[in-house]
PDB file of C-alpha atoms in Angstrom:
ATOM      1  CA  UNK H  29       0.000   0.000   0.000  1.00  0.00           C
ATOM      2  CA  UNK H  30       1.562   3.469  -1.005  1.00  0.00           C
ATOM      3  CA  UNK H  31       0.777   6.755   0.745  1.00  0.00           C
ATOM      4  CA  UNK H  32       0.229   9.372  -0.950  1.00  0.00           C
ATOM      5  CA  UNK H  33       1.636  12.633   1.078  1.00  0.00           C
ATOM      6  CA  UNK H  34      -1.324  15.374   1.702  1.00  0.00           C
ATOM      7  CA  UNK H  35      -0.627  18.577   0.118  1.00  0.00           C
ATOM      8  CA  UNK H  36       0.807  21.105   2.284  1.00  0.00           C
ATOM      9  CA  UNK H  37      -1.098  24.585   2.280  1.00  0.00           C
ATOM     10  CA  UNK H  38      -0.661  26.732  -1.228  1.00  0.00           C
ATOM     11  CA  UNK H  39       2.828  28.766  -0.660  1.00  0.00           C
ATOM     12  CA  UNK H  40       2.290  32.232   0.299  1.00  0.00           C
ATOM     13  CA  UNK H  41       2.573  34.775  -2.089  1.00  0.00           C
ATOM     14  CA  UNK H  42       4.584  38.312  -1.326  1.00  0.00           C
ATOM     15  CA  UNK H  43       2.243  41.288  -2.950  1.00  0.00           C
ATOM     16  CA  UNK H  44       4.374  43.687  -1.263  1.00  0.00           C
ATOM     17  CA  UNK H  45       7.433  43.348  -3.437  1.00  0.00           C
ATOM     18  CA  UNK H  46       7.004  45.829  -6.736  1.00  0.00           C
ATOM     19  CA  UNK H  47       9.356  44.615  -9.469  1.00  0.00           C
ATOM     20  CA  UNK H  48      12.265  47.079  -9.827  1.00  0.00           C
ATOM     21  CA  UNK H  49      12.113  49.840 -12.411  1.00  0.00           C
ATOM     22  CA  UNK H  50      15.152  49.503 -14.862  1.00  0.00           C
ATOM     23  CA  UNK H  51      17.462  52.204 -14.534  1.00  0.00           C
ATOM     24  CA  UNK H  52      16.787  55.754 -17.008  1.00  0.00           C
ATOM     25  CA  UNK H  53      19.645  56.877 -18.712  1.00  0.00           C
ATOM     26  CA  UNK H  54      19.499  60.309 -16.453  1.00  0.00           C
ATOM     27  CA  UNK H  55      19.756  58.229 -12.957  1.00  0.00           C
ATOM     28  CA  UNK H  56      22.442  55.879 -14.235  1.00  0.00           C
ATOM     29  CA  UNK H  57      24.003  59.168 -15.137  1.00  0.00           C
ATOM     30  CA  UNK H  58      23.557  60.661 -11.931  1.00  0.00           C
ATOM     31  CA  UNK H  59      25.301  57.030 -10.112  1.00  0.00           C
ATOM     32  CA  UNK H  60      27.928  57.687 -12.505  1.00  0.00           C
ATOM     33  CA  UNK H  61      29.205  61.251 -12.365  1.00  0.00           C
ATOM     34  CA  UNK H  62      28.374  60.280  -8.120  1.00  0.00           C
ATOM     35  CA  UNK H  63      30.770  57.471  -8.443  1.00  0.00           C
ATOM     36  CA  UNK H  64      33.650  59.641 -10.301  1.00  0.00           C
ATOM     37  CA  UNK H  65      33.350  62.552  -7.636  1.00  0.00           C
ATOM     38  CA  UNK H  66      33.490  60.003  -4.347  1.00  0.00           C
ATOM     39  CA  UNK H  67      36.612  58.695  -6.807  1.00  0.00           C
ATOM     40  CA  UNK H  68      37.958  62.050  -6.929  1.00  0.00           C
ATOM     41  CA  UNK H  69      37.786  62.683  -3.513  1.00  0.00           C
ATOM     42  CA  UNK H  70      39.252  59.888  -2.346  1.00  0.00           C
ATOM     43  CA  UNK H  71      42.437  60.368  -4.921  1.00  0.00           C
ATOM     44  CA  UNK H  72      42.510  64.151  -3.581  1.00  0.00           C
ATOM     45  CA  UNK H  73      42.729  62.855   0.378  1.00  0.00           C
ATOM     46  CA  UNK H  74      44.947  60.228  -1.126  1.00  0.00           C
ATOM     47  CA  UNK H  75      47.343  62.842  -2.713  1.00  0.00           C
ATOM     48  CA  UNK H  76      46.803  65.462   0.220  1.00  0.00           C
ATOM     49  CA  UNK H  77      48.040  62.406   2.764  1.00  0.00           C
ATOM     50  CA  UNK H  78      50.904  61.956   0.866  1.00  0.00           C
ATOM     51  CA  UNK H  79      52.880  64.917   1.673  1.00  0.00           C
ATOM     52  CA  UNK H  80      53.751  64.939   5.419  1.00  0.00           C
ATOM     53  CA  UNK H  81      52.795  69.116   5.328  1.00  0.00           C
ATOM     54  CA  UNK H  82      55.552  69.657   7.619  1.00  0.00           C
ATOM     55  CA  UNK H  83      58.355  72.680   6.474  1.00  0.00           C
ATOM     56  CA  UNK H  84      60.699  72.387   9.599  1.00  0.00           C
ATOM     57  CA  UNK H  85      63.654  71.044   6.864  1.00  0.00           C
ATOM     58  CA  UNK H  86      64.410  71.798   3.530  1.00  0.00           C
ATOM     59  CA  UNK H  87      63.143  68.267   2.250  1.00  0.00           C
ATOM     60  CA  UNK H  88      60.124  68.709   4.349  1.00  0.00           C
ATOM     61  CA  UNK H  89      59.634  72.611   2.554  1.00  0.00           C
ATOM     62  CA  UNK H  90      60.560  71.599  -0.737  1.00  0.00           C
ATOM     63  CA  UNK H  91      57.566  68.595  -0.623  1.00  0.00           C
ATOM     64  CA  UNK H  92      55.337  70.857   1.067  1.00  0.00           C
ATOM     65  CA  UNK H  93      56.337  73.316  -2.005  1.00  0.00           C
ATOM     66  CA  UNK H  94      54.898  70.783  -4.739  1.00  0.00           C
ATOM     67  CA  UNK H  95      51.703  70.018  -2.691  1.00  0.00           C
ATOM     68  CA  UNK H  96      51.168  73.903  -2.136  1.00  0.00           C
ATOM     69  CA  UNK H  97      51.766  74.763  -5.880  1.00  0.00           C
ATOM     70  CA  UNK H  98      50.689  71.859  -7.904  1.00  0.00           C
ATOM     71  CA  UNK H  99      47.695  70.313  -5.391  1.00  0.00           C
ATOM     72  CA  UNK H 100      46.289  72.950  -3.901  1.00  0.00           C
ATOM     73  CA  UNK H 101      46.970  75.665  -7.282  1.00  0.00           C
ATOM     74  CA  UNK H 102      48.710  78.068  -6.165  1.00  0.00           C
ATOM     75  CA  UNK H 103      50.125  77.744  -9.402  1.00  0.00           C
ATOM     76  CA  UNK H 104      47.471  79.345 -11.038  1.00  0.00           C
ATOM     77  CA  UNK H 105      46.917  81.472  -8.432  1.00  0.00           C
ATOM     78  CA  UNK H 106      49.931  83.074  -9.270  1.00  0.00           C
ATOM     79  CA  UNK H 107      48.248  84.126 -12.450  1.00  0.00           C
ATOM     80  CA  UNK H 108      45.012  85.505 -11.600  1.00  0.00           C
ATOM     81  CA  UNK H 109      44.574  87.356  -7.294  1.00  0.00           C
ATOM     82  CA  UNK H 110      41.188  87.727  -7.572  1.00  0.00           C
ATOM     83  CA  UNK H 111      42.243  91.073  -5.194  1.00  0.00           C
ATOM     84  CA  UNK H 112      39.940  93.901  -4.525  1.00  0.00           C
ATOM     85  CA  UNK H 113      39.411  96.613  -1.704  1.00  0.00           C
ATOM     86  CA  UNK H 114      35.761  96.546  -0.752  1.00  0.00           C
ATOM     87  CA  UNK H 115      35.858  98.985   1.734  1.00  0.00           C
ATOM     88  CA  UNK H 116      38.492 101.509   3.094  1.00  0.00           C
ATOM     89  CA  UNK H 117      39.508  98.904   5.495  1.00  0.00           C
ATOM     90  CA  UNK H 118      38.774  95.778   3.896  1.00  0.00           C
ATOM     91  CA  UNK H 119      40.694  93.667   0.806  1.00  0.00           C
ATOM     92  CA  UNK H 120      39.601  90.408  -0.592  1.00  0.00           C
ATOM     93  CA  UNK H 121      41.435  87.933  -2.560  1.00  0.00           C
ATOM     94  CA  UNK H 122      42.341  84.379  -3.313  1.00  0.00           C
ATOM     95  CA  UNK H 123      45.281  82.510  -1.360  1.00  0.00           C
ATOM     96  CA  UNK H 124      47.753  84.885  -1.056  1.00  0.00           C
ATOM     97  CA  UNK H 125      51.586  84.067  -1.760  1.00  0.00           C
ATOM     98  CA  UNK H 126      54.376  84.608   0.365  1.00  0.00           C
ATOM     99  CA  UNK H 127      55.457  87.460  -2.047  1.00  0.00           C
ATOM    100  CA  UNK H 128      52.103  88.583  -2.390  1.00  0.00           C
ATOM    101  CA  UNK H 129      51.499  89.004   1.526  1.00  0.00           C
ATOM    102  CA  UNK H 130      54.787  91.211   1.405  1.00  0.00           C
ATOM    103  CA  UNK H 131      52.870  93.530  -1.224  1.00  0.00           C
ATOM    104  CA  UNK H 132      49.974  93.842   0.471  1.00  0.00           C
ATOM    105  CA  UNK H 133      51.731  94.414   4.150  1.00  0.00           C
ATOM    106  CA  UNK H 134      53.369  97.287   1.827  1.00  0.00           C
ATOM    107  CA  UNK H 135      49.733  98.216   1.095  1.00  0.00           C
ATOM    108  CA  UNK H 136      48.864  98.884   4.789  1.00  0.00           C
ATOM    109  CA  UNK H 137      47.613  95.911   5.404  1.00  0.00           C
ATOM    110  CA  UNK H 138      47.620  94.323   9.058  1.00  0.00           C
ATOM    111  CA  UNK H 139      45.402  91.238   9.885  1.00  0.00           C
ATOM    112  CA  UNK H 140      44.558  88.640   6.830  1.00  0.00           C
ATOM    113  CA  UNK H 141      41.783  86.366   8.017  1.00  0.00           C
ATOM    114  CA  UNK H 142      41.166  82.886   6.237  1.00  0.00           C
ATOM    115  CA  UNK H 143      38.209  81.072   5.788  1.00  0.00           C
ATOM    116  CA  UNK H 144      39.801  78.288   4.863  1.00  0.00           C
ATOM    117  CA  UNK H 145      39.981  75.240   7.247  1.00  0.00           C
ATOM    118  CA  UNK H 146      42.891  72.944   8.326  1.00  0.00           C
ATOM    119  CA  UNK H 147      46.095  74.339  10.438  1.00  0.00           C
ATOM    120  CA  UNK H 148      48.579  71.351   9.472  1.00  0.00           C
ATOM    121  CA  UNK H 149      47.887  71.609   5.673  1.00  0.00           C
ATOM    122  CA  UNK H 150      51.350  72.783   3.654  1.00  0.00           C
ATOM    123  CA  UNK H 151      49.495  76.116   2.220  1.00  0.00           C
ATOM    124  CA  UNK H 152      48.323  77.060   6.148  1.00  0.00           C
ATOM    125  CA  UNK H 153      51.681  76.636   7.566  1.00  0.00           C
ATOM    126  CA  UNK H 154      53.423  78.747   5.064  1.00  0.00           C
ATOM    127  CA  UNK H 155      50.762  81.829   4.993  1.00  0.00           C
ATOM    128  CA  UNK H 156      51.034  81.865   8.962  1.00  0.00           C
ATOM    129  CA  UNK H 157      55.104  81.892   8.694  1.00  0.00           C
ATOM    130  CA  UNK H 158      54.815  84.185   6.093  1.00  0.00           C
ATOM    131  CA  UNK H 159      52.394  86.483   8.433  1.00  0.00           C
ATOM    132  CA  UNK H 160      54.849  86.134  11.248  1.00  0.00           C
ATOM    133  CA  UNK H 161      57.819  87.033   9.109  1.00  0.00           C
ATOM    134  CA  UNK H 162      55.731  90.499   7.745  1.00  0.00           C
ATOM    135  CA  UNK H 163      54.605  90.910  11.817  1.00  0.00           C
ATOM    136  CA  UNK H 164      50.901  90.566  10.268  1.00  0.00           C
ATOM    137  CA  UNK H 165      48.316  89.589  12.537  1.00  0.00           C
ATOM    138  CA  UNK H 166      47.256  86.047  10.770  1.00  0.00           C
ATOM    139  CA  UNK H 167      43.637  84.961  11.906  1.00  0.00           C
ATOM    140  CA  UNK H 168      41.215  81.557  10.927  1.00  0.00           C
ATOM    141  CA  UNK H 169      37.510  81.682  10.936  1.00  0.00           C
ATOM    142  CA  UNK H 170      36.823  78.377   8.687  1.00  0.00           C
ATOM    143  CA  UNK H 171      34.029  78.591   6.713  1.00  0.00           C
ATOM    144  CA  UNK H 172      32.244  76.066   3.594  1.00  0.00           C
ATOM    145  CA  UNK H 173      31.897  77.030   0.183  1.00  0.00           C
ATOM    146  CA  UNK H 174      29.294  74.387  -0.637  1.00  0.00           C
ATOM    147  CA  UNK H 175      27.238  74.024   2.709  1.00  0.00           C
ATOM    148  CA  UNK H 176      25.234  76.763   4.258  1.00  0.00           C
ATOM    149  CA  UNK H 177      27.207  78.894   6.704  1.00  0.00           C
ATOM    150  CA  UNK H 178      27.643  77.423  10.806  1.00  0.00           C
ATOM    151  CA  UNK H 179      25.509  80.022  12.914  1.00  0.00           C
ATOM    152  CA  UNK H 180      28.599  80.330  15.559  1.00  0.00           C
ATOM    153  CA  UNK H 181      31.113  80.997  12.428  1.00  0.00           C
ATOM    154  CA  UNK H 182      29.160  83.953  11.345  1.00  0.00           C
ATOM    155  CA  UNK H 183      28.551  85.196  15.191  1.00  0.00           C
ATOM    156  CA  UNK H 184      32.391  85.232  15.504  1.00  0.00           C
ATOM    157  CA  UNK H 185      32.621  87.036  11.863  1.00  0.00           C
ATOM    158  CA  UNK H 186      30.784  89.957  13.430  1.00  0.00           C
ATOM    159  CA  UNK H 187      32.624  90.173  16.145  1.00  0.00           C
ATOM    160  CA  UNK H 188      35.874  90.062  14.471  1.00  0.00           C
ATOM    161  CA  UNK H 189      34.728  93.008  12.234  1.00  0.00           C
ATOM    162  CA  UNK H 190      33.632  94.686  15.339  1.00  0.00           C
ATOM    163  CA  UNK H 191      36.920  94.278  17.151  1.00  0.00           C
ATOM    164  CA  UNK H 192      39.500  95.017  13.742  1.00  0.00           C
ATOM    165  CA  UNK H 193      39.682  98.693  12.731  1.00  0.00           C
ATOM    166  CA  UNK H 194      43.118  98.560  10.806  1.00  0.00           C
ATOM    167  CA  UNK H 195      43.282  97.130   6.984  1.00  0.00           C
ATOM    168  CA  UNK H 196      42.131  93.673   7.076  1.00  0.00           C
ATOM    169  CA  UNK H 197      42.347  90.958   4.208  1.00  0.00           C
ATOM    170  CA  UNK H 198      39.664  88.379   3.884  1.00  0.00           C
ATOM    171  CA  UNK H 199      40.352  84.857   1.737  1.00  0.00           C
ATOM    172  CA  UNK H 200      39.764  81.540   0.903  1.00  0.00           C
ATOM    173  CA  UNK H 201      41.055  79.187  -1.566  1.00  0.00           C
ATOM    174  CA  UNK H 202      39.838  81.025  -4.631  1.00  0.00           C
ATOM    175  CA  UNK H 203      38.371  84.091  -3.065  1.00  0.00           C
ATOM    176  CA  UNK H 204      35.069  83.695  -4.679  1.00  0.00           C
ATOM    177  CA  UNK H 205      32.863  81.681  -2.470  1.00  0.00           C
ATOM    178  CA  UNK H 206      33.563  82.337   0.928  1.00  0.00           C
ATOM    179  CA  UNK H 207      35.563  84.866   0.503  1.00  0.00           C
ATOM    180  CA  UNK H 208      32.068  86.937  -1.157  1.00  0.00           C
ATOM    181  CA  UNK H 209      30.057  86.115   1.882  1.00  0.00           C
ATOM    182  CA  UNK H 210      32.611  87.360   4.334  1.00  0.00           C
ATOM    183  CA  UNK H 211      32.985  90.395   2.394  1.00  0.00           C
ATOM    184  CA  UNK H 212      29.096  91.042   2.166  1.00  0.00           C
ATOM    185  CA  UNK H 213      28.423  90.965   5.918  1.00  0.00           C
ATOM    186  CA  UNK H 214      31.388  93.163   6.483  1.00  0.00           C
ATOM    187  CA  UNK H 215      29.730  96.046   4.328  1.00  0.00           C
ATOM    188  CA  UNK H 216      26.116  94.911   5.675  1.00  0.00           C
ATOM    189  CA  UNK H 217      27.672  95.279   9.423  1.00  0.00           C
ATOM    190  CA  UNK H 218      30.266  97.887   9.267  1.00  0.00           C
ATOM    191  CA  UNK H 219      29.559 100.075   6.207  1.00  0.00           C
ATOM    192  CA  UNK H 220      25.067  99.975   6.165  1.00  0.00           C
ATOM    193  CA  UNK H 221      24.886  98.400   2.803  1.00  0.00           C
ATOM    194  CA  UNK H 222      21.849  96.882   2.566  1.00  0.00           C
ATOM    195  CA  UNK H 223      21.768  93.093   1.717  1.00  0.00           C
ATOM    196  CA  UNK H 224      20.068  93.257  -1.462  1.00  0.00           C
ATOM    197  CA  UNK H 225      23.273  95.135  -2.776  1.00  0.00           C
ATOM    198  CA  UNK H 226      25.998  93.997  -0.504  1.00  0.00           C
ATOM    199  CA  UNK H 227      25.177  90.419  -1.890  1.00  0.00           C
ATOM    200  CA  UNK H 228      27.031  91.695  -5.116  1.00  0.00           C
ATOM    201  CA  UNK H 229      30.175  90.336  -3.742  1.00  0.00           C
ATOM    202  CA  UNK H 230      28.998  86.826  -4.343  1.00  0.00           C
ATOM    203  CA  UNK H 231      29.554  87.804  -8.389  1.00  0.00           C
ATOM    204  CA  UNK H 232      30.556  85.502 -11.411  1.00  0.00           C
ATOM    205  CA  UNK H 233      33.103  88.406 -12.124  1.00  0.00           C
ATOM    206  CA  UNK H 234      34.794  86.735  -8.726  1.00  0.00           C
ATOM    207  CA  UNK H 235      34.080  82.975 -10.317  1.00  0.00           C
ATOM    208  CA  UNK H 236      31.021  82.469  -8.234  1.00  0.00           C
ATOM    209  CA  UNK H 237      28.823  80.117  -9.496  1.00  0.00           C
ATOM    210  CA  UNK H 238      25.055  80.291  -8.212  1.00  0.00           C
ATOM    211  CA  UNK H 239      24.096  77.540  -9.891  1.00  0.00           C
ATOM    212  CA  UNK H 240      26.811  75.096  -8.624  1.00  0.00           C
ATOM    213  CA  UNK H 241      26.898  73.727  -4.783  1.00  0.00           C
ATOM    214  CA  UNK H 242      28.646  77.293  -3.931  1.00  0.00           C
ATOM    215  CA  UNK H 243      24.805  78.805  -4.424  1.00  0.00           C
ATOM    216  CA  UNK H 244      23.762  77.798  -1.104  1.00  0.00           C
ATOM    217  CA  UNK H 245      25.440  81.056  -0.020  1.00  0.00           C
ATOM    218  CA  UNK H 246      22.931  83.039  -2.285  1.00  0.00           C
ATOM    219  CA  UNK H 247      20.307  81.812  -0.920  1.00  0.00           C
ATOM    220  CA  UNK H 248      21.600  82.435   2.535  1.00  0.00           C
ATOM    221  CA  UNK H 249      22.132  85.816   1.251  1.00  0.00           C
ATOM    222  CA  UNK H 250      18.342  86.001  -0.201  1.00  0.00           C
ATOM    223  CA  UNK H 251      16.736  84.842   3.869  1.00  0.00           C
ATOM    224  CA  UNK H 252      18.799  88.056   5.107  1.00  0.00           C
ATOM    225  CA  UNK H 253      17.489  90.578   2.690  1.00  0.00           C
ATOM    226  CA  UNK H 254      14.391  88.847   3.330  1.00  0.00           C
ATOM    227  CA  UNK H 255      14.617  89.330   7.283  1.00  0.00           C
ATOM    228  CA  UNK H 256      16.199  92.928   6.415  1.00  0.00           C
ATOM    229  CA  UNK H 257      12.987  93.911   4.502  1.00  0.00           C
ATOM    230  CA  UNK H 258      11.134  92.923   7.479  1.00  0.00           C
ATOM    231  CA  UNK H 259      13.151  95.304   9.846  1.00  0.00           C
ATOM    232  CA  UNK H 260      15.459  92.364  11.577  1.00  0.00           C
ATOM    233  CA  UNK H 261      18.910  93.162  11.698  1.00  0.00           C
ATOM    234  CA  UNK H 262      21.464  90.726  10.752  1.00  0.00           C
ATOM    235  CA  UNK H 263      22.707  89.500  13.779  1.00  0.00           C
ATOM    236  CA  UNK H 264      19.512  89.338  15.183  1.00  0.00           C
ATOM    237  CA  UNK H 265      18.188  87.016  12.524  1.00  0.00           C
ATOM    238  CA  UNK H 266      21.543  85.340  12.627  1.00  0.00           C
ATOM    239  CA  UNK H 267      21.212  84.712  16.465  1.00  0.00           C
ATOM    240  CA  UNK H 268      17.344  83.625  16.713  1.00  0.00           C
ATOM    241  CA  UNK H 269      16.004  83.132  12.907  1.00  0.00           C
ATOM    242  CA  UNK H 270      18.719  81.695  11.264  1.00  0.00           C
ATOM    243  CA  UNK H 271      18.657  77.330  10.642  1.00  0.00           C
ATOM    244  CA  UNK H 272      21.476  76.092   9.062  1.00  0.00           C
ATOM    245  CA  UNK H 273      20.139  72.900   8.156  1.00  0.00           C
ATOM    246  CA  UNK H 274      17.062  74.105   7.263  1.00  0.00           C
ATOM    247  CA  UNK H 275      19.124  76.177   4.263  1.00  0.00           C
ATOM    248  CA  UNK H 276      20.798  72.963   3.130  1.00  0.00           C
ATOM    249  CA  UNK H 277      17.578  71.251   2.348  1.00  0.00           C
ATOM    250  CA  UNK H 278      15.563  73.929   0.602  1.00  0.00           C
ATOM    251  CA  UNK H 279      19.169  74.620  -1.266  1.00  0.00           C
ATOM    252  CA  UNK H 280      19.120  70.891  -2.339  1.00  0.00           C
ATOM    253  CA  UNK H 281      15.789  71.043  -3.542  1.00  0.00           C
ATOM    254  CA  UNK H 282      15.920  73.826  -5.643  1.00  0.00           C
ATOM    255  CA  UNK H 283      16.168  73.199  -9.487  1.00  0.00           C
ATOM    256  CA  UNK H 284      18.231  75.335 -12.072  1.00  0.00           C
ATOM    257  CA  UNK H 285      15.928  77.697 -12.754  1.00  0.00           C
ATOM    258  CA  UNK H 286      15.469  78.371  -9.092  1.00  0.00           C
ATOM    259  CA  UNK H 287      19.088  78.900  -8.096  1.00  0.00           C
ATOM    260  CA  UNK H 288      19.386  81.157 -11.163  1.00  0.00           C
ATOM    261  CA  UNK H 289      17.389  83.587  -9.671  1.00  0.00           C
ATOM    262  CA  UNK H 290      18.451  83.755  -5.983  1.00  0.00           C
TER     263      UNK H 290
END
């Protein structure tokens, strides 16, 4: 006599699971040019960690000399200073050069102020012995270029401009970015420019790019006319209106069109 197994109960079936959308062109695009960026970033840290930054010996200067000229461009810096006065006591420009620090200590100027960030980084080290050397005051205050602006960074911007009345130079990397906010809030604060004007610093004439990451500082610079129009001073706004986050996500949402006319 055979037996004959009872069937078991019908297998369930999962309605949950959608079948996966094949991939457009534009978002395999997108993965793509997201892939070659994290891959450029990682041969930049790569290149950056290579060079021990230090310039106590001549080996150690002449290595931190290639990273400085050929990594971090001053090369082409050398070609284009992106220098301008903006006030009567306030310069902008891009990475300054030893030499160039020498003309503008010849200038008048006394303090230089970078937004960059980093203190063991080959081009830091060299600007702050080069301040020493000219007995310029050499200050940090680091800033982003592609990320809306840290509330306690621009507190301590203020407060800087309050406290410096002799010539002061203001960069970053390329003195476009950064550089073109720090130089806006100095004529909003010190000089009464109003925002809607003073946010001409942050100019394609200084290779700013609205429409790139960088335009996160327009529309930073758009929420303080905005609060301006409605009678709330900047540090005010700054010190009880101001999110930072909040900035970042509408900035990430925006389209084209959108950061075109911030």
């Amino acid at each position: 006599m055979t037996h004959t197994p009872r069937p078991g109960p019908p297998a369930e079936i999962d309605t949950t699971q959608t079948p996966q959308a094949p991939e457009t062109p534009d978002a395999r695009a997108a993965r793509k040019a997201a892939k070659g960026r994290s891959a450029n970033k990682t041969l930049n840290r790569w290149l950056r960690d290579a060079f021990s930054h230090r310039i106590d010996t001549p080996a150690q200067r002449r290595l931190s000399h290639v990273y400085t000229q050929f990594f971090d461009h001053a090369v082409l810096r050398a070609l284009w200073h992106n220098f301008a006065q903006v006030a009567p006591a306030l310069y902008r420009s891009n990475h300054p050069s030893r030499r160039r620090l020498q003309r503008y200590r010849d200038l008048g100027i006394t303090h230089v102020l970078t937004l960059r960030g980093g203190q063991s980084v080959a081009p830091y080290l060299f600007e702050a012995e080069a301040c020493r050397d000219f007995g310029m005051v050499f200050l940090q205050i680091p800033l982003s270029a592609q990320r809306a602006p840290k509330r306690v960074r621009l507190l301590s911007l203020l407060d800087l401009f309050d406290e410096i009345e002799s010539p002061l130079l203001i960069h970053c990397k390329s003195g476009a970015d950064r550089t073109g906010l720090a130089a806006a809030m100095y004529l909003i604060h010190k000089q009464g420019v109003p925002a809607q004007e003073a946010k001409r610093e942050l100019s394609l004439r200084r290779l700013h790019a609205k429409w790139s990451k960088a335009g996160v500082l327009d529309l930073f610079m758009a929420d303080l006319a905005a609060a301006e129009a409605r009678g709330v001073p900047m540090r005010r706004w700054i010190e009880t209106e101001y999110d930072q986050d909040d900035t970042n996500r509408r900035f990430r949402a925006m389209g084209l069109a959108e950061r075109l006319r911030l």
